[in-house]
PDB file of C-alpha atoms in Angstrom:
ATOM      1  CA  UNK A 291     -33.776-101.247  77.115  1.00  0.00           C
ATOM      2  CA  UNK A 292     -34.220 -97.927  75.608  1.00  0.00           C
ATOM      3  CA  UNK A 293     -37.254 -98.974  74.287  1.00  0.00           C
ATOM      4  CA  UNK A 294     -39.964-101.405  73.907  1.00  0.00           C
ATOM      5  CA  UNK A 295     -38.666-103.267  70.804  1.00  0.00           C
ATOM      6  CA  UNK A 296     -38.444-106.945  71.383  1.00  0.00           C
ATOM      7  CA  UNK A 297     -35.482-109.162  70.933  1.00  0.00           C
ATOM      8  CA  UNK A 298     -35.899-111.111  67.212  1.00  0.00           C
ATOM      9  CA  UNK A 299     -34.452-114.580  67.381  1.00  0.00           C
ATOM     10  CA  UNK A 300     -34.424-116.230  63.428  1.00  0.00           C
ATOM     11  CA  UNK A 301     -34.177-119.936  64.550  1.00  0.00           C
ATOM     12  CA  UNK A 302     -35.874-119.257  67.572  1.00  0.00           C
ATOM     13  CA  UNK A 303     -37.207-122.840  68.122  1.00  0.00           C
ATOM     14  CA  UNK A 304     -33.171-124.662  67.846  1.00  0.00           C
ATOM     15  CA  UNK A 305     -31.492-125.064  71.216  1.00  0.00           C
ATOM     16  CA  UNK A 306     -29.611-121.574  71.959  1.00  0.00           C
ATOM     17  CA  UNK A 307     -32.558-119.756  70.626  1.00  0.00           C
ATOM     18  CA  UNK A 308     -35.069-120.778  72.779  1.00  0.00           C
ATOM     19  CA  UNK A 309     -32.661-120.965  75.503  1.00  0.00           C
ATOM     20  CA  UNK A 310     -31.761-117.018  74.981  1.00  0.00           C
ATOM     21  CA  UNK A 311     -35.050-116.380  74.700  1.00  0.00           C
ATOM     22  CA  UNK A 312     -35.725-118.047  78.540  1.00  0.00           C
ATOM     23  CA  UNK A 313     -32.457-116.144  79.720  1.00  0.00           C
ATOM     24  CA  UNK A 314     -33.963-112.915  78.703  1.00  0.00           C
ATOM     25  CA  UNK A 315     -37.464-113.380  79.222  1.00  0.00           C
ATOM     26  CA  UNK A 316     -36.799-113.737  82.806  1.00  0.00           C
ATOM     27  CA  UNK A 317     -34.824-110.998  82.367  1.00  0.00           C
ATOM     28  CA  UNK A 318     -38.229-109.317  81.685  1.00  0.00           C
ATOM     29  CA  UNK A 319     -37.693-108.700  77.903  1.00  0.00           C
ATOM     30  CA  UNK A 320     -39.991-108.957  75.174  1.00  0.00           C
ATOM     31  CA  UNK A 321     -39.475-111.383  72.904  1.00  0.00           C
ATOM     32  CA  UNK A 322     -40.267-112.604  69.120  1.00  0.00           C
ATOM     33  CA  UNK A 323     -39.209-116.171  68.230  1.00  0.00           C
ATOM     34  CA  UNK A 324     -39.057-116.789  64.408  1.00  0.00           C
ATOM     35  CA  UNK A 325     -39.397-120.178  62.842  1.00  0.00           C
ATOM     36  CA  UNK A 326     -39.798-120.647  59.218  1.00  0.00           C
ATOM     37  CA  UNK A 327     -43.865-121.451  60.533  1.00  0.00           C
ATOM     38  CA  UNK A 328     -45.856-119.181  62.731  1.00  0.00           C
ATOM     39  CA  UNK A 329     -47.131-122.130  64.428  1.00  0.00           C
ATOM     40  CA  UNK A 330     -43.968-124.066  65.609  1.00  0.00           C
ATOM     41  CA  UNK A 331     -43.206-119.842  66.297  1.00  0.00           C
ATOM     42  CA  UNK A 332     -45.597-120.085  69.106  1.00  0.00           C
ATOM     43  CA  UNK A 333     -45.255-123.525  70.025  1.00  0.00           C
ATOM     44  CA  UNK A 334     -41.883-122.553  71.464  1.00  0.00           C
ATOM     45  CA  UNK A 335     -43.693-119.603  73.153  1.00  0.00           C
ATOM     46  CA  UNK A 336     -45.593-121.427  74.581  1.00  0.00           C
ATOM     47  CA  UNK A 337     -42.987-124.204  76.253  1.00  0.00           C
ATOM     48  CA  UNK A 338     -40.531-120.652  77.495  1.00  0.00           C
ATOM     49  CA  UNK A 339     -43.648-118.948  78.760  1.00  0.00           C
ATOM     50  CA  UNK A 340     -44.563-121.873  80.869  1.00  0.00           C
ATOM     51  CA  UNK A 341     -41.019-122.001  82.046  1.00  0.00           C
ATOM     52  CA  UNK A 342     -41.707-118.674  82.758  1.00  0.00           C
ATOM     53  CA  UNK A 343     -44.987-116.985  83.901  1.00  0.00           C
ATOM     54  CA  UNK A 344     -45.959-113.792  82.737  1.00  0.00           C
ATOM     55  CA  UNK A 345     -42.669-113.451  79.975  1.00  0.00           C
ATOM     56  CA  UNK A 346     -43.596-111.758  76.653  1.00  0.00           C
ATOM     57  CA  UNK A 347     -42.613-114.098  74.270  1.00  0.00           C
ATOM     58  CA  UNK A 348     -44.653-114.618  71.057  1.00  0.00           C
ATOM     59  CA  UNK A 349     -43.891-116.616  68.633  1.00  0.00           C
ATOM     60  CA  UNK A 350     -43.528-115.629  64.012  1.00  0.00           C
ATOM     61  CA  UNK A 351     -42.544-116.193  60.702  1.00  0.00           C
ATOM     62  CA  UNK A 352     -39.045-115.571  60.556  1.00  0.00           C
ATOM     63  CA  UNK A 353     -39.789-112.864  57.857  1.00  0.00           C
ATOM     64  CA  UNK A 354     -42.081-111.141  60.206  1.00  0.00           C
ATOM     65  CA  UNK A 355     -39.932-111.408  63.470  1.00  0.00           C
ATOM     66  CA  UNK A 356     -37.184-109.761  61.402  1.00  0.00           C
ATOM     67  CA  UNK A 357     -39.179-107.090  61.132  1.00  0.00           C
ATOM     68  CA  UNK A 358     -39.599-106.983  64.597  1.00  0.00           C
ATOM     69  CA  UNK A 359     -37.190-104.141  65.772  1.00  0.00           C
ATOM     70  CA  UNK A 360     -33.941-103.074  64.353  1.00  0.00           C
ATOM     71  CA  UNK A 361     -31.598-105.317  65.663  1.00  0.00           C
ATOM     72  CA  UNK A 362     -32.295-109.487  65.296  1.00  0.00           C
ATOM     73  CA  UNK A 363     -29.937-112.412  66.060  1.00  0.00           C
ATOM     74  CA  UNK A 364     -30.019-115.369  64.058  1.00  0.00           C
ATOM     75  CA  UNK A 365     -29.291-118.951  65.623  1.00  0.00           C
ATOM     76  CA  UNK A 366     -29.642-121.159  62.682  1.00  0.00           C
ATOM     77  CA  UNK A 367     -27.248-124.163  62.489  1.00  0.00           C
ATOM     78  CA  UNK A 368     -24.455-123.858  59.767  1.00  0.00           C
ATOM     79  CA  UNK A 369     -25.911-126.136  57.445  1.00  0.00           C
ATOM     80  CA  UNK A 370     -29.179-123.799  57.476  1.00  0.00           C
ATOM     81  CA  UNK A 371     -27.772-120.263  57.586  1.00  0.00           C
ATOM     82  CA  UNK A 372     -27.283-119.487  53.526  1.00  0.00           C
ATOM     83  CA  UNK A 373     -31.625-121.038  53.435  1.00  0.00           C
ATOM     84  CA  UNK A 374     -32.551-118.346  55.802  1.00  0.00           C
ATOM     85  CA  UNK A 375     -30.640-115.309  54.478  1.00  0.00           C
ATOM     86  CA  UNK A 376     -31.451-115.528  51.058  1.00  0.00           C
ATOM     87  CA  UNK A 377     -35.581-116.355  52.281  1.00  0.00           C
ATOM     88  CA  UNK A 378     -34.574-113.128  54.171  1.00  0.00           C
ATOM     89  CA  UNK A 379     -33.629-110.748  51.377  1.00  0.00           C
ATOM     90  CA  UNK A 380     -37.022-109.111  51.591  1.00  0.00           C
ATOM     91  CA  UNK A 381     -37.415-108.825  55.480  1.00  0.00           C
ATOM     92  CA  UNK A 382     -34.287-107.260  56.308  1.00  0.00           C
ATOM     93  CA  UNK A 383     -33.761-103.703  55.763  1.00  0.00           C
ATOM     94  CA  UNK A 384     -31.272-100.881  55.788  1.00  0.00           C
ATOM     95  CA  UNK A 385     -30.070 -99.842  58.873  1.00  0.00           C
ATOM     96  CA  UNK A 386     -31.061-103.367  60.634  1.00  0.00           C
ATOM     97  CA  UNK A 387     -27.863-105.562  62.762  1.00  0.00           C
ATOM     98  CA  UNK A 388     -27.939-108.986  62.307  1.00  0.00           C
ATOM     99  CA  UNK A 389     -26.136-111.093  65.107  1.00  0.00           C
ATOM    100  CA  UNK A 390     -25.387-114.194  63.305  1.00  0.00           C
ATOM    101  CA  UNK A 391     -23.862-116.935  66.111  1.00  0.00           C
ATOM    102  CA  UNK A 392     -23.428-119.222  63.355  1.00  0.00           C
ATOM    103  CA  UNK A 393     -20.708-121.632  63.536  1.00  0.00           C
ATOM    104  CA  UNK A 394     -18.974-123.633  60.381  1.00  0.00           C
ATOM    105  CA  UNK A 395     -19.624-126.570  62.527  1.00  0.00           C
ATOM    106  CA  UNK A 396     -18.276-130.347  60.831  1.00  0.00           C
ATOM    107  CA  UNK A 397     -20.791-131.680  61.989  1.00  0.00           C
ATOM    108  CA  UNK A 398     -22.947-129.698  59.167  1.00  0.00           C
ATOM    109  CA  UNK A 399     -21.708-131.922  57.427  1.00  0.00           C
ATOM    110  CA  UNK A 400     -22.228-135.066  59.202  1.00  0.00           C
ATOM    111  CA  UNK A 401     -18.626-134.677  60.896  1.00  0.00           C
ATOM    112  CA  UNK A 402     -16.873-134.683  64.089  1.00  0.00           C
ATOM    113  CA  UNK A 403     -18.496-131.239  66.391  1.00  0.00           C
ATOM    114  CA  UNK A 404     -15.032-131.111  67.878  1.00  0.00           C
ATOM    115  CA  UNK A 405     -13.998-130.034  63.944  1.00  0.00           C
ATOM    116  CA  UNK A 406     -14.588-126.835  62.050  1.00  0.00           C
ATOM    117  CA  UNK A 407     -15.198-125.987  58.299  1.00  0.00           C
ATOM    118  CA  UNK A 408     -13.439-123.744  56.114  1.00  0.00           C
ATOM    119  CA  UNK A 409     -15.587-120.904  55.304  1.00  0.00           C
ATOM    120  CA  UNK A 410     -14.356-119.021  51.649  1.00  0.00           C
ATOM    121  CA  UNK A 411     -15.046-115.407  52.965  1.00  0.00           C
ATOM    122  CA  UNK A 412     -13.155-116.507  56.054  1.00  0.00           C
ATOM    123  CA  UNK A 413     -16.194-117.005  58.878  1.00  0.00           C
ATOM    124  CA  UNK A 414     -19.420-117.497  58.803  1.00  0.00           C
ATOM    125  CA  UNK A 415     -19.849-114.128  60.204  1.00  0.00           C
ATOM    126  CA  UNK A 416     -18.612-113.183  57.042  1.00  0.00           C
ATOM    127  CA  UNK A 417     -20.453-114.931  54.676  1.00  0.00           C
ATOM    128  CA  UNK A 418     -23.819-113.448  56.408  1.00  0.00           C
ATOM    129  CA  UNK A 419     -22.314-109.939  55.920  1.00  0.00           C
ATOM    130  CA  UNK A 420     -22.225-110.769  52.242  1.00  0.00           C
ATOM    131  CA  UNK A 421     -24.645-112.395  51.469  1.00  0.00           C
ATOM    132  CA  UNK A 422     -27.145-109.591  53.374  1.00  0.00           C
ATOM    133  CA  UNK A 423     -28.764-106.916  51.719  1.00  0.00           C
ATOM    134  CA  UNK A 424     -26.958-103.594  51.080  1.00  0.00           C
ATOM    135  CA  UNK A 425     -27.624-100.882  54.531  1.00  0.00           C
ATOM    136  CA  UNK A 426     -27.568-104.350  57.081  1.00  0.00           C
ATOM    137  CA  UNK A 427     -24.901-104.517  59.479  1.00  0.00           C
ATOM    138  CA  UNK A 428     -23.761-108.028  60.767  1.00  0.00           C
ATOM    139  CA  UNK A 429     -22.244-108.894  63.809  1.00  0.00           C
ATOM    140  CA  UNK A 430     -20.835-111.625  65.227  1.00  0.00           C
ATOM    141  CA  UNK A 431     -21.428-112.840  68.785  1.00  0.00           C
ATOM    142  CA  UNK A 432     -22.933-115.461  71.202  1.00  0.00           C
ATOM    143  CA  UNK A 433     -20.272-118.180  69.853  1.00  0.00           C
ATOM    144  CA  UNK A 434     -18.766-120.076  73.059  1.00  0.00           C
ATOM    145  CA  UNK A 435     -22.104-119.621  75.350  1.00  0.00           C
ATOM    146  CA  UNK A 436     -23.989-123.393  75.160  1.00  0.00           C
ATOM    147  CA  UNK A 437     -27.115-123.726  74.829  1.00  0.00           C
ATOM    148  CA  UNK A 438     -27.514-126.477  77.683  1.00  0.00           C
ATOM    149  CA  UNK A 439     -25.949-123.701  79.948  1.00  0.00           C
ATOM    150  CA  UNK A 440     -28.792-121.125  78.731  1.00  0.00           C
ATOM    151  CA  UNK A 441     -31.525-123.597  79.683  1.00  0.00           C
ATOM    152  CA  UNK A 442     -30.658-124.613  82.874  1.00  0.00           C
ATOM    153  CA  UNK A 443     -32.097-121.676  84.851  1.00  0.00           C
ATOM    154  CA  UNK A 444     -30.789-122.864  87.918  1.00  0.00           C
ATOM    155  CA  UNK A 445     -27.229-121.881  86.587  1.00  0.00           C
ATOM    156  CA  UNK A 446     -25.511-118.977  87.618  1.00  0.00           C
ATOM    157  CA  UNK A 447     -23.752-117.667  84.154  1.00  0.00           C
ATOM    158  CA  UNK A 448     -20.682-116.176  84.465  1.00  0.00           C
ATOM    159  CA  UNK A 449     -19.300-116.032  81.030  1.00  0.00           C
ATOM    160  CA  UNK A 450     -17.622-113.319  78.417  1.00  0.00           C
ATOM    161  CA  UNK A 451     -19.377-113.212  75.290  1.00  0.00           C
ATOM    162  CA  UNK A 452     -16.822-112.487  72.336  1.00  0.00           C
ATOM    163  CA  UNK A 453     -18.717-109.395  69.941  1.00  0.00           C
ATOM    164  CA  UNK A 454     -17.441-108.732  66.533  1.00  0.00           C
ATOM    165  CA  UNK A 455     -18.278-106.097  63.967  1.00  0.00           C
ATOM    166  CA  UNK A 456     -16.585-102.820  62.269  1.00  0.00           C
ATOM    167  CA  UNK A 457     -18.115-100.239  63.991  1.00  0.00           C
ATOM    168  CA  UNK A 458     -18.189-100.012  67.906  1.00  0.00           C
ATOM    169  CA  UNK A 459     -21.161 -98.037  67.769  1.00  0.00           C
ATOM    170  CA  UNK A 460     -22.875-101.278  66.493  1.00  0.00           C
ATOM    171  CA  UNK A 461     -21.169-103.218  68.407  1.00  0.00           C
ATOM    172  CA  UNK A 462     -22.157-101.675  71.647  1.00  0.00           C
ATOM    173  CA  UNK A 463     -25.957-102.019  70.765  1.00  0.00           C
ATOM    174  CA  UNK A 464     -25.959-105.368  70.642  1.00  0.00           C
ATOM    175  CA  UNK A 465     -23.989-105.986  74.241  1.00  0.00           C
ATOM    176  CA  UNK A 466     -26.468-103.654  75.821  1.00  0.00           C
ATOM    177  CA  UNK A 467     -28.912-106.289  74.717  1.00  0.00           C
ATOM    178  CA  UNK A 468     -26.594-109.122  75.921  1.00  0.00           C
ATOM    179  CA  UNK A 469     -25.836-107.950  78.953  1.00  0.00           C
ATOM    180  CA  UNK A 470     -29.583-107.413  79.900  1.00  0.00           C
ATOM    181  CA  UNK A 471     -28.954-111.335  80.708  1.00  0.00           C
ATOM    182  CA  UNK A 472     -27.515-111.730  84.451  1.00  0.00           C
ATOM    183  CA  UNK A 473     -23.824-112.833  84.595  1.00  0.00           C
ATOM    184  CA  UNK A 474     -23.145-112.652  80.801  1.00  0.00           C
ATOM    185  CA  UNK A 475     -20.575-109.436  79.857  1.00  0.00           C
ATOM    186  CA  UNK A 476     -19.987-108.266  76.455  1.00  0.00           C
ATOM    187  CA  UNK A 477     -16.149-107.948  75.136  1.00  0.00           C
ATOM    188  CA  UNK A 478     -15.523-105.967  72.759  1.00  0.00           C
ATOM    189  CA  UNK A 479     -13.449-108.465  70.281  1.00  0.00           C
ATOM    190  CA  UNK A 480     -12.203-106.370  67.601  1.00  0.00           C
ATOM    191  CA  UNK A 481     -13.660-105.801  63.855  1.00  0.00           C
ATOM    192  CA  UNK A 482     -16.172-108.753  61.880  1.00  0.00           C
ATOM    193  CA  UNK A 483     -12.805-110.952  60.375  1.00  0.00           C
ATOM    194  CA  UNK A 484     -12.192-111.334  63.566  1.00  0.00           C
ATOM    195  CA  UNK A 485     -14.891-113.579  63.846  1.00  0.00           C
ATOM    196  CA  UNK A 486     -12.482-116.478  61.855  1.00  0.00           C
ATOM    197  CA  UNK A 487     -11.157-116.658  65.660  1.00  0.00           C
ATOM    198  CA  UNK A 488     -13.993-116.011  67.960  1.00  0.00           C
ATOM    199  CA  UNK A 489     -15.842-119.156  66.203  1.00  0.00           C
ATOM    200  CA  UNK A 490     -13.325-121.614  66.529  1.00  0.00           C
ATOM    201  CA  UNK A 491     -13.303-121.388  69.891  1.00  0.00           C
ATOM    202  CA  UNK A 492     -16.409-123.546  69.647  1.00  0.00           C
ATOM    203  CA  UNK A 493     -15.184-126.502  68.720  1.00  0.00           C
ATOM    204  CA  UNK A 494     -12.385-126.254  71.053  1.00  0.00           C
ATOM    205  CA  UNK A 495     -14.876-125.562  74.100  1.00  0.00           C
ATOM    206  CA  UNK A 496     -16.795-128.732  72.992  1.00  0.00           C
ATOM    207  CA  UNK A 497     -13.727-130.801  73.414  1.00  0.00           C
ATOM    208  CA  UNK A 498     -12.949-129.884  76.452  1.00  0.00           C
ATOM    209  CA  UNK A 499     -16.728-129.840  78.007  1.00  0.00           C
ATOM    210  CA  UNK A 500     -16.445-133.447  76.309  1.00  0.00           C
ATOM    211  CA  UNK A 501     -13.788-134.546  77.860  1.00  0.00           C
ATOM    212  CA  UNK A 502     -14.732-132.764  81.703  1.00  0.00           C
ATOM    213  CA  UNK A 503     -18.326-133.250  81.844  1.00  0.00           C
ATOM    214  CA  UNK A 504     -19.209-129.979  81.361  1.00  0.00           C
ATOM    215  CA  UNK A 505     -20.550-127.144  80.213  1.00  0.00           C
ATOM    216  CA  UNK A 506     -17.620-124.861  80.216  1.00  0.00           C
ATOM    217  CA  UNK A 507     -17.634-121.410  79.122  1.00  0.00           C
ATOM    218  CA  UNK A 508     -14.862-118.705  78.250  1.00  0.00           C
ATOM    219  CA  UNK A 509     -13.931-115.419  81.119  1.00  0.00           C
ATOM    220  CA  UNK A 510     -11.204-113.111  79.980  1.00  0.00           C
ATOM    221  CA  UNK A 511      -9.617-112.352  82.997  1.00  0.00           C
ATOM    222  CA  UNK A 512      -7.136-108.162  84.087  1.00  0.00           C
ATOM    223  CA  UNK A 513     -10.289-106.257  82.096  1.00  0.00           C
ATOM    224  CA  UNK A 514     -11.465-103.082  83.622  1.00  0.00           C
ATOM    225  CA  UNK A 515     -14.865-102.770  85.384  1.00  0.00           C
ATOM    226  CA  UNK A 516     -15.422 -99.655  83.887  1.00  0.00           C
ATOM    227  CA  UNK A 517     -18.026-100.044  80.961  1.00  0.00           C
ATOM    228  CA  UNK A 518     -15.786-100.073  77.741  1.00  0.00           C
ATOM    229  CA  UNK A 519     -18.327 -99.511  75.258  1.00  0.00           C
ATOM    230  CA  UNK A 520     -18.420 -95.860  75.577  1.00  0.00           C
TER     231      UNK A 520
END
């Protein structure tokens, strides 16, 4: 990492957030787990420290975690996205990047996880961009890597992470953090509006994984090996 700033994960007590935290911790990256209460965040952090001896993982209340670094990851279910963003209006500051990992699955309204919900703005990420304070940029990423895969540290990762955002420099900064996790390659998937397509890959993968009893991810072929973030 370019500095010693931790990676804040809001909703870090959930399966996806905890899985990412564990992988980053294994890579020697400091992490802050945000939760509705600092106590819950610290409980989740303690579990990761047990699994990864020496890990620099702390728990905080979401608002405090959001202030811990310039790039913040939001890993809550779709049903909790709006509430969390409303609660973070005073915590997020201009110049920050919010990495939205939300997928609008129908499971949020007691439907099937293999179906998605329509979002008025076009995607959960675009909804997040409308809700964050002025000057905060939203980048969409980490929709297709599964929590079970992340939490199974005996499983070697070999997946591509599609990153959507309106500024290449912002996406590049997010990509650097993602690629600190061995086996994950960040791919520039275009502007934020492309998140409406990327988010739809999650219910498709859930369906495939259910049929094949596995935890498949996404891998794009034919991309150059050279660093394409510039």
